[in-house]
Amino acid sequence: MRQAQQTLAVNSRGRGLYEFTDRVADWVRESGIREGLLTLFCRHTSASLLIQENADPEVRRDLERFFSRLVPDGDPLFEHTVEGPDDMPAHVRAALTQTQLSIPVSGGRLGLGTWQGIYLYEHRHESHRREILLHLLGE
Amino acid sequence: MRQAQQTLAVNSRGRGLYEFTDRVADWVRESGIREGLLTLFCRHTSASLLIQENADPEVRRDLERFFSRLVPDGDPLFEHTVEGPDDMPAHVRAALTQTQLSIPVSGGRLGLGTWQGIYLYEHRHESHRREILLHLLGE
Amino acid sequence: MRQAQQTLAVNSRGRGLYEFTDRVADWVRESGIREGLLTLFCRHTSASLLIQENADPEVRRDLERFFSRLVPDGDPLFEHTVEGPDDMPAHVRAALTQTQLSIPVSGGRLGLGTWQGIYLYEHRHESHRREILLHLLGE
């Protein structure tokens, strides 16, 4: 049994979902670990992780429409507005989605279903460089 | 240290919560691994995983009422309606709950609290056969 | 490769976010495991886990304001009111946040980002003693 760790940088260009499934799958394959458990951890509180459908891009647009309505920018409810009207909504969206994901690995491949992709969900309007920790344990 | 993997099929009969704690507990016990970490992973984007109270069935009905109101079927906000009015709401509900759960195992038993059960949350109205990956690491 | 387990009690004094990052970091350091994966598991269905910003306390107050509005106490939608108007809202809030978190460990330290803290999110108004399972795997 052994483990591997890596920091992956995902560059966002404003709010939305950014798929990086292939980069994760490549790293897992190159590690040589065939059976194990992969964990992804997002080191931010205004971006998060999400597994979603990667077939129809409308799904991601609708998802964003839903979150924009549920947690409106500039909501007078919020007092923490230091970094602008999307500051606090970004923290709420991160709380409602995932900071961490674990995925079983078998035969050197991620156990994702046919339509599942791994996404960084950027909640801020400006571009950011987001760090995702990858941890793989297995043999 | 060793690991075990298994695919569990959970058959849903329409939207709602389906408990499968016992099947998971049985598999863990039969693995012979006494101390370790169990991970469950749902291979779908319109069904998800949830740990909830398994005492009073009203809790599950109320939970479903809440999600039905928060993410209404047929909401004109959504453009992705290929598979019907519950298509996009199913993806949103999956994003708001969990695709994956990890539970420590001690003495061959899941570390669940007294009232906790493991549920598949089916978000579509039709019946589905859902695949849950189980991964156990320990000794 | 080896593992360590521990039960941590976090005492809440009513609804809100309680940081316990330092206690977790101390336990990891004392375990002697330098590279690995830490998993936290909340053994309750009316409290949950959350990674959030630990700089400005306004963030936690705004987060609580948001959840109070999204899942109002005493909502007539709910039938499960045995333990009072905050009973069912507590279960919904737990479903919308996390029961479990896994964090990679490197150099004996948690892989948290600069502004990230680990919180127990108590959803009931009364004080509770909450049990969090800690599981660490590595070497």
Short mmCIF file of C-alpha atoms in Angstrom, two decimals:
data_model
loop_
_atom_site.label_atom_id
_atom_site.label_comp_id
_atom_site.label_asym_id
_atom_site.label_seq_id
_atom_site.Cartn_x
_atom_site.Cartn_y
_atom_site.Cartn_z
CA MET A 1 0.00 0.00 0.00
CA ARG A 2 1.35 3.43 -0.87
CA GLN A 3 0.19 7.01 -1.40
CA ALA A 4 0.78 9.92 -3.74
CA GLN A 5 -0.04 13.63 -3.34
CA GLN A 6 -0.15 16.51 -5.76
CA THR A 7 -1.40 20.10 -5.92
CA LEU A 8 -3.36 20.89 -9.06
CA ALA A 9 -3.95 24.51 -10.10
CA VAL A 10 -7.23 25.24 -11.88
CA ASN A 11 -7.52 28.70 -13.42
CA SER A 12 -11.03 30.14 -13.47
CA ARG A 13 -12.21 33.00 -15.65
CA GLY A 14 -15.12 34.13 -13.53
CA ARG A 15 -18.15 32.38 -12.06
CA GLY A 16 -19.05 28.98 -13.45
CA LEU A 17 -18.16 25.31 -13.68
CA TYR A 18 -14.73 24.23 -14.99
CA GLU A 19 -14.22 20.58 -15.78
CA PHE A 20 -10.84 19.03 -14.98
CA THR A 21 -11.68 15.31 -15.03
CA ASP A 22 -8.99 14.48 -17.61
CA ARG A 23 -6.18 16.07 -15.62
CA VAL A 24 -7.19 14.07 -12.55
CA ALA A 25 -7.54 10.82 -14.54
CA ASP A 26 -4.10 11.36 -16.10
CA TRP A 27 -2.48 11.93 -12.73
CA VAL A 28 -4.07 8.78 -11.32
CA ARG A 29 -2.92 6.71 -14.29
CA GLU A 30 0.63 8.06 -14.07
CA SER A 31 0.82 7.27 -10.34
CA GLY A 32 0.81 3.56 -11.13
CA ILE A 33 -1.72 2.94 -8.34
CA ARG A 34 -4.37 0.61 -9.79
CA GLU A 35 -6.74 0.00 -6.86
CA GLY A 36 -7.37 2.66 -4.28
CA LEU A 37 -9.10 5.81 -3.14
CA LEU A 38 -8.63 9.26 -4.66
CA THR A 39 -9.48 12.37 -2.62
CA LEU A 40 -9.76 15.90 -4.02
CA PHE A 41 -9.72 18.86 -1.62
CA CYS A 42 -10.42 22.49 -2.56
CA ARG A 43 -8.27 24.92 -0.54
CA HIS A 44 -10.74 27.83 -0.84
CA THR A 45 -13.97 29.06 0.71
CA SER A 46 -15.33 30.89 -2.35
CA ALA A 47 -14.90 28.02 -4.83
CA SER A 48 -15.94 24.39 -4.45
CA LEU A 49 -16.03 20.94 -6.05
CA LEU A 50 -18.93 19.28 -7.80
CA ILE A 51 -19.56 16.10 -9.73
CA GLN A 52 -22.09 16.85 -12.45
CA GLU A 53 -23.31 15.78 -15.84
CA ASN A 54 -20.72 16.49 -18.53
CA ALA A 55 -22.89 15.78 -21.59
CA ASP A 56 -25.22 18.77 -22.11
CA PRO A 57 -23.71 22.22 -21.28
CA GLU A 58 -27.25 23.45 -20.56
CA VAL A 59 -27.11 21.52 -17.29
CA ARG A 60 -24.26 23.71 -16.05
CA ARG A 61 -25.98 26.91 -17.19
CA ASP A 62 -29.22 25.90 -15.45
CA LEU A 63 -27.31 24.97 -12.32
CA GLU A 64 -25.70 28.41 -12.28
CA ARG A 65 -29.10 30.07 -12.85
CA PHE A 66 -30.49 28.18 -9.88
CA PHE A 67 -27.65 29.18 -7.55
CA SER A 68 -27.80 32.81 -8.73
CA ARG A 69 -31.47 32.94 -7.79
CA LEU A 70 -31.05 31.04 -4.51
CA VAL A 71 -28.11 33.17 -3.31
CA PRO A 72 -28.47 36.55 -5.05
CA ASP A 73 -25.45 38.83 -5.37
CA GLY A 74 -25.84 42.01 -3.33
CA ASP A 75 -28.56 40.52 -1.10
CA PRO A 76 -29.20 43.11 1.68
CA LEU A 77 -29.27 40.18 4.12
CA PHE A 78 -25.47 40.06 4.01
CA GLU A 79 -23.16 42.34 6.03
CA HIS A 80 -19.87 40.81 4.87
CA THR A 81 -19.41 42.76 1.63
CA VAL A 82 -15.71 43.70 1.89
CA GLU A 83 -14.83 42.20 -1.49
CA GLY A 84 -18.04 43.19 -3.24
CA PRO A 85 -21.61 41.92 -3.84
CA ASP A 86 -20.43 38.40 -4.79
CA ASP A 87 -18.23 37.97 -1.68
CA MET A 88 -20.69 36.49 0.82
CA PRO A 89 -22.79 34.66 -1.84
CA ALA A 90 -19.57 32.85 -2.80
CA HIS A 91 -19.14 31.55 0.77
CA VAL A 92 -22.79 30.42 0.93
CA ARG A 93 -22.54 28.61 -2.42
CA ALA A 94 -19.38 26.87 -1.22
CA ALA A 95 -21.22 25.76 1.94
CA LEU A 96 -24.08 24.34 -0.17
CA THR A 97 -21.77 22.34 -2.46
CA GLN A 98 -18.57 20.34 -1.68
CA THR A 99 -15.10 21.22 -0.44
CA GLN A 100 -13.94 17.63 -0.84
CA LEU A 101 -14.69 14.58 -2.97
CA SER A 102 -13.42 10.99 -2.74
CA ILE A 103 -13.66 8.59 -5.66
CA PRO A 104 -12.73 4.88 -5.67
CA VAL A 105 -10.12 3.84 -8.25
CA SER A 106 -10.23 0.43 -9.91
CA GLY A 107 -8.02 -0.92 -12.71
CA GLY A 108 -6.21 2.45 -12.71
CA ARG A 109 -9.43 4.30 -13.57
CA LEU A 110 -11.73 6.64 -11.65
CA GLY A 111 -15.04 5.01 -10.67
CA LEU A 112 -17.10 7.81 -12.23
CA GLY A 113 -20.40 6.97 -13.92
CA THR A 114 -20.85 7.42 -17.69
CA TRP A 115 -22.09 11.01 -17.47
CA GLN A 116 -20.12 12.22 -14.45
CA GLY A 117 -17.41 14.87 -14.69
CA ILE A 118 -15.34 16.54 -11.95
CA TYR A 119 -15.79 20.32 -11.81
CA LEU A 120 -14.35 23.26 -10.00
CA TYR A 121 -17.25 25.56 -9.21
CA GLU A 122 -15.90 29.12 -9.17
CA HIS A 123 -18.28 31.40 -7.24
CA ARG A 124 -16.50 34.74 -7.73
CA HIS A 125 -16.86 36.92 -10.83
CA GLU A 126 -13.14 37.63 -11.16
CA SER A 127 -10.56 35.16 -12.44
CA HIS A 128 -8.75 33.09 -9.84
CA ARG A 129 -6.04 30.46 -9.60
CA ARG A 130 -7.55 27.72 -7.45
CA GLU A 131 -5.55 25.01 -5.71
CA ILE A 132 -6.92 21.48 -5.51
CA LEU A 133 -5.07 18.91 -3.42
CA LEU A 134 -5.05 15.39 -4.82
CA HIS A 135 -4.40 12.44 -2.53
CA LEU A 136 -4.29 8.84 -3.72
CA LEU A 137 -3.95 5.79 -1.50
CA GLY A 138 -3.77 2.24 -2.80
CA GLU A 139 -1.60 -0.22 -4.63
CA MET B 1 -3.47 -3.01 5.37
CA ARG B 2 -5.76 -4.17 2.57
CA GLN B 3 -8.76 -2.99 0.57
CA ALA B 4 -12.03 -4.34 -0.79
CA GLN B 5 -14.35 -2.97 -3.49
CA GLN B 6 -17.88 -3.79 -4.50
CA THR B 7 -20.68 -2.36 -6.64
CA LEU B 8 -24.06 -2.29 -4.92
CA ALA B 9 -27.25 -1.86 -6.96
CA VAL B 10 -30.08 0.03 -5.28
CA ASN B 11 -33.43 -0.11 -7.07
CA SER B 12 -35.57 3.00 -6.66
CA ARG B 13 -39.31 3.19 -7.31
CA GLY B 14 -39.55 6.91 -7.95
CA ARG B 15 -38.46 9.99 -6.03
CA GLY B 16 -37.62 9.57 -2.37
CA LEU B 17 -35.16 8.21 0.17
CA TYR B 18 -34.21 4.51 0.17
CA GLU B 19 -32.30 3.18 3.14
CA PHE B 20 -29.60 0.58 2.50
CA THR B 21 -27.59 0.76 5.75
CA ASP B 22 -27.95 -2.98 6.46
CA ARG B 23 -26.57 -4.07 3.11
CA VAL B 24 -23.53 -1.84 3.62
CA ALA B 25 -23.02 -3.04 7.21
CA ASP B 26 -23.25 -6.68 6.08
CA TRP B 27 -20.68 -6.17 3.34
CA VAL B 28 -18.27 -4.48 5.76
CA ARG B 29 -18.66 -7.31 8.26
CA GLU B 30 -18.13 -9.99 5.62
CA SER B 31 -14.95 -8.25 4.36
CA GLY B 32 -13.18 -9.15 7.60
CA ILE B 33 -11.74 -5.64 7.83
CA ARG B 34 -12.22 -4.48 11.44
CA GLU B 35 -10.60 -1.03 11.52
CA GLY B 36 -10.67 1.21 8.50
CA LEU B 37 -12.46 3.69 6.27
CA LEU B 38 -15.51 2.94 4.14
CA THR B 39 -16.33 5.14 1.15
CA LEU B 40 -19.61 5.11 -0.79
CA PHE B 41 -19.78 6.72 -4.21
CA CYS B 42 -22.96 7.29 -6.25
CA ARG B 43 -22.34 6.89 -10.01
CA HIS B 44 -25.22 9.16 -11.06
CA THR B 45 -26.02 12.88 -11.35
CA SER B 46 -29.78 12.61 -10.71
CA ALA B 47 -29.56 10.56 -7.51
CA SER B 48 -27.38 11.15 -4.47
CA LEU B 49 -26.37 9.92 -1.02
CA LEU B 50 -27.55 11.20 2.32
CA ILE B 51 -27.15 10.28 5.96
CA GLN B 52 -30.38 11.05 7.76
CA GLU B 53 -32.52 10.10 10.73
CA ASN B 54 -33.93 6.60 10.37
CA ALA B 55 -36.37 6.70 13.29
CA ASP B 56 -39.41 8.76 12.23
CA PRO B 57 -40.46 8.39 8.53
CA GLU B 58 -41.99 11.90 8.75
CA VAL B 59 -38.43 13.27 8.62
CA ARG B 60 -37.95 11.84 5.13
CA ARG B 61 -41.35 13.09 3.95
CA ASP B 62 -40.61 16.60 5.27
CA LEU B 63 -37.17 16.54 3.68
CA GLU B 64 -38.75 15.68 0.33
CA ARG B 65 -41.37 18.43 0.78
CA PHE B 66 -38.59 20.93 1.40
CA PHE B 67 -36.60 19.93 -1.70
CA SER B 68 -39.77 19.90 -3.86
CA ARG B 69 -40.46 23.48 -2.84
CA LEU B 70 -36.83 24.64 -3.14
CA VAL B 71 -36.30 23.09 -6.59
CA PRO B 72 -39.77 22.92 -8.19
CA ASP B 73 -40.37 20.50 -11.08
CA GLY B 74 -41.08 22.34 -14.32
CA ASP B 75 -39.52 25.60 -13.10
CA PRO B 76 -39.42 27.96 -16.14
CA LEU B 77 -35.89 28.94 -15.03
CA PHE B 78 -34.59 25.68 -16.50
CA GLU B 79 -33.81 25.13 -20.19
CA HIS B 80 -32.52 21.56 -19.87
CA THR B 81 -35.85 19.70 -20.01
CA VAL B 82 -34.99 16.87 -22.42
CA GLU B 83 -36.09 14.14 -20.04
CA GLY B 84 -39.05 16.02 -18.58
CA PRO B 85 -39.90 18.52 -15.80
CA ASP B 86 -37.95 16.56 -13.15
CA ASP B 87 -34.75 16.33 -15.23
CA MET B 88 -32.93 19.52 -14.24
CA PRO B 89 -34.36 19.61 -10.69
CA ALA B 90 -32.78 16.17 -10.20
CA HIS B 91 -29.33 17.56 -11.09
CA VAL B 92 -29.77 20.53 -8.75
CA ARG B 93 -30.89 18.30 -5.86
CA ALA B 94 -27.86 16.07 -6.46
CA ALA B 95 -25.59 19.15 -6.32
CA LEU B 96 -27.16 20.22 -3.01
CA THR B 97 -26.71 16.82 -1.36
CA GLN B 98 -23.81 14.30 -1.56
CA THR B 99 -22.29 12.17 -4.30
CA GLN B 100 -19.92 10.52 -1.85
CA LEU B 101 -19.76 9.61 1.83
CA SER B 102 -16.91 8.20 3.94
CA ILE B 103 -17.53 6.52 7.29
CA PRO B 104 -14.90 5.26 9.75
CA VAL B 105 -15.15 1.56 10.66
CA SER B 106 -14.21 0.30 14.13
CA GLY B 107 -14.57 -3.20 15.56
CA GLY B 108 -16.04 -4.27 12.20
CA ARG B 109 -18.92 -1.80 12.55
CA LEU B 110 -19.82 1.46 10.83
CA GLY B 111 -19.26 4.53 13.01
CA LEU B 112 -22.83 5.80 12.49
CA GLY B 113 -24.62 7.55 15.34
CA THR B 114 -27.69 5.97 16.97
CA TRP B 115 -30.23 7.59 14.64
CA GLN B 116 -28.20 7.71 11.44
CA GLY B 117 -29.07 5.67 8.37
CA ILE B 118 -27.49 5.63 4.89
CA TYR B 119 -29.91 6.57 2.10
CA LEU B 120 -30.00 6.71 -1.64
CA TYR B 121 -31.89 9.87 -2.55
CA GLU B 122 -33.64 9.23 -5.86
CA HIS B 123 -34.53 12.54 -7.53
CA ARG B 124 -36.34 11.24 -10.62
CA HIS B 125 -39.99 10.17 -10.65
CA GLU B 126 -39.40 6.98 -12.62
CA SER B 127 -37.85 3.82 -11.22
CA HIS B 128 -34.10 3.42 -11.63
CA ARG B 129 -31.36 0.93 -10.89
CA ARG B 130 -28.66 2.98 -9.17
CA GLU B 131 -25.05 1.87 -8.75
CA ILE B 132 -23.17 2.68 -5.57
CA LEU B 133 -19.45 1.90 -5.37
CA LEU B 134 -18.22 0.67 -2.00
CA HIS B 135 -14.55 0.97 -1.10
CA LEU B 136 -13.09 -0.24 2.18
CA LEU B 137 -9.51 0.26 3.32
CA GLY B 138 -8.13 -1.05 6.60
CA GLU B 139 -7.12 -4.18 8.42
CA MET C 1 0.96 2.35 6.59
CA ARG C 2 -1.07 2.61 9.79
CA GLN C 3 -4.22 4.22 11.13
CA ALA C 4 -5.47 6.05 14.21
CA GLN C 5 -9.02 6.74 15.41
CA GLN C 6 -10.45 9.05 18.04
CA THR C 7 -13.80 10.43 19.15
CA LEU C 8 -13.81 14.17 19.71
CA ALA C 9 -16.61 15.81 21.72
CA VAL C 10 -17.60 19.33 20.67
CA ASN C 11 -19.93 21.15 23.04
CA SER C 12 -22.32 23.56 21.39
CA ARG C 13 -24.19 26.37 23.12
CA GLY C 14 -27.06 26.70 20.69
CA ARG C 15 -27.27 27.25 16.94
CA GLY C 16 -24.15 28.45 15.16
CA LEU C 17 -20.68 27.56 13.94
CA TYR C 18 -18.03 26.28 16.38
CA GLU C 19 -14.47 26.10 15.16
CA PHE C 20 -12.35 23.14 16.31
CA THR C 21 -9.49 23.22 13.79
CA ASP C 22 -6.78 23.41 16.46
CA ARG C 23 -7.97 20.33 18.31
CA VAL C 24 -7.95 18.35 15.06
CA ALA C 25 -4.51 19.66 14.04
CA ASP C 26 -3.11 18.79 17.49
CA TRP C 27 -4.44 15.25 17.31
CA VAL C 28 -2.97 14.74 13.84
CA ARG C 29 0.43 16.04 14.97
CA GLU C 30 0.42 13.82 18.08
CA SER C 31 -0.44 10.73 15.99
CA GLY C 32 3.00 10.87 14.39
CA ILE C 33 1.47 10.22 10.95
CA ARG C 34 3.10 12.68 8.55
CA GLU C 35 1.56 11.84 5.17
CA GLY C 36 -2.00 10.60 4.93
CA LEU C 37 -5.71 11.22 4.84
CA LEU C 38 -7.79 12.56 7.73
CA THR C 39 -11.55 11.93 7.81
CA LEU C 40 -14.01 13.64 10.16
CA PHE C 41 -17.47 12.16 10.62
CA CYS C 42 -20.36 13.81 12.52
CA ARG C 43 -22.51 11.23 14.35
CA HIS C 44 -25.66 13.39 14.32
CA THR C 45 -28.48 14.38 11.97
CA SER C 46 -29.18 17.81 13.46
CA ALA C 47 -25.58 19.09 13.42
CA SER C 48 -23.06 18.96 10.59
CA LEU C 49 -19.53 19.79 9.45
CA LEU C 50 -18.40 22.73 7.38
CA ILE C 51 -15.15 24.20 6.16
CA GLN C 52 -15.48 27.97 6.10
CA GLU C 53 -13.55 31.21 6.31
CA ASN C 54 -12.11 31.74 9.79
CA ALA C 55 -10.97 35.35 9.35
CA ASP C 56 -14.05 37.60 9.57
CA PRO C 57 -16.77 36.47 12.06
CA GLU C 58 -19.34 38.31 9.90
CA VAL C 59 -19.06 35.44 7.41
CA ARG C 60 -20.45 32.99 9.97
CA ARG C 61 -23.22 35.37 11.01
CA ASP C 62 -24.24 35.93 7.38
CA LEU C 63 -24.13 32.20 6.71
CA GLU C 64 -26.47 31.62 9.64
CA ARG C 65 -28.80 34.41 8.44
CA PHE C 66 -28.96 32.75 5.03
CA PHE C 67 -29.80 29.30 6.43
CA SER C 68 -32.39 30.79 8.83
CA ARG C 69 -34.17 32.38 5.88
CA LEU C 70 -33.84 29.35 3.59
CA VAL C 71 -35.11 26.86 6.20
CA PRO C 72 -37.33 28.87 8.59
CA ASP C 73 -38.05 27.53 12.07
CA GLY C 74 -41.71 26.62 12.51
CA ASP C 75 -42.34 26.42 8.75
CA PRO C 76 -45.91 25.03 8.35
CA LEU C 77 -44.53 22.80 5.58
CA PHE C 78 -43.07 20.49 8.22
CA GLU C 79 -45.02 17.80 10.07
CA HIS C 80 -42.13 16.42 12.11
CA THR C 81 -42.22 18.89 15.04
CA VAL C 82 -41.84 16.48 18.00
CA GLU C 83 -38.84 18.34 19.41
CA GLY C 84 -40.03 21.85 18.54
CA PRO C 85 -39.95 24.36 15.66
CA ASP C 86 -36.18 23.88 15.07
CA ASP C 87 -36.39 20.06 14.89
CA MET C 88 -37.06 19.50 11.19
CA PRO C 89 -35.13 22.60 10.03
CA ALA C 90 -32.09 21.08 11.75
CA HIS C 91 -32.38 17.90 9.65
CA VAL C 92 -32.76 19.91 6.43
CA ARG C 93 -29.75 22.09 7.24
CA ALA C 94 -27.70 18.95 7.94
CA ALA C 95 -28.74 17.53 4.55
CA LEU C 96 -27.65 20.76 2.82
CA THR C 97 -24.21 20.82 4.46
CA GLN C 98 -21.78 17.95 5.25
CA THR C 99 -21.83 14.93 7.55
CA GLN C 100 -18.25 14.03 6.64
CA LEU C 101 -15.05 15.75 5.51
CA SER C 102 -11.71 14.30 4.38
CA ILE C 103 -8.53 16.39 4.34
CA PRO C 104 -5.11 15.33 3.01
CA VAL C 105 -2.25 15.54 5.52
CA SER C 106 1.29 16.43 4.44
CA GLY C 107 4.35 17.03 6.60
CA GLY C 108 2.17 16.33 9.65
CA ARG C 109 -0.12 19.25 8.80
CA LEU C 110 -3.69 19.52 7.50
CA GLY C 111 -3.89 20.60 3.86
CA LEU C 112 -6.28 23.48 4.66
CA GLY C 113 -6.01 26.74 2.72
CA THR C 114 -4.92 29.97 4.46
CA TRP C 115 -8.46 31.05 5.40
CA GLN C 116 -10.06 27.68 5.97
CA GLY C 117 -11.25 26.49 9.38
CA ILE C 118 -13.10 23.31 10.40
CA TYR C 119 -16.47 23.99 12.03
CA LEU C 120 -19.21 22.08 13.75
CA TYR C 121 -22.47 23.59 12.56
CA GLU C 122 -25.01 23.20 15.39
CA HIS C 123 -28.55 23.49 14.02
CA ARG C 124 -30.53 23.19 17.28
CA HIS C 125 -31.14 26.09 19.66
CA GLU C 126 -30.31 24.10 22.78
CA SER C 127 -26.82 23.14 23.89
CA HIS C 128 -25.56 19.74 22.80
CA ARG C 129 -22.53 17.51 23.19
CA ARG C 130 -21.67 16.44 19.65
CA GLU C 131 -19.44 13.51 18.76
CA ILE C 132 -17.06 13.75 15.83
CA LEU C 133 -15.15 10.65 14.74
CA LEU C 134 -11.59 11.23 13.57
CA HIS C 135 -9.89 8.68 11.35
CA LEU C 136 -6.34 9.07 10.09
CA LEU C 137 -4.61 6.73 7.64
CA GLY C 138 -1.02 7.16 6.49
CA GLU C 139 2.56 6.86 7.59
#
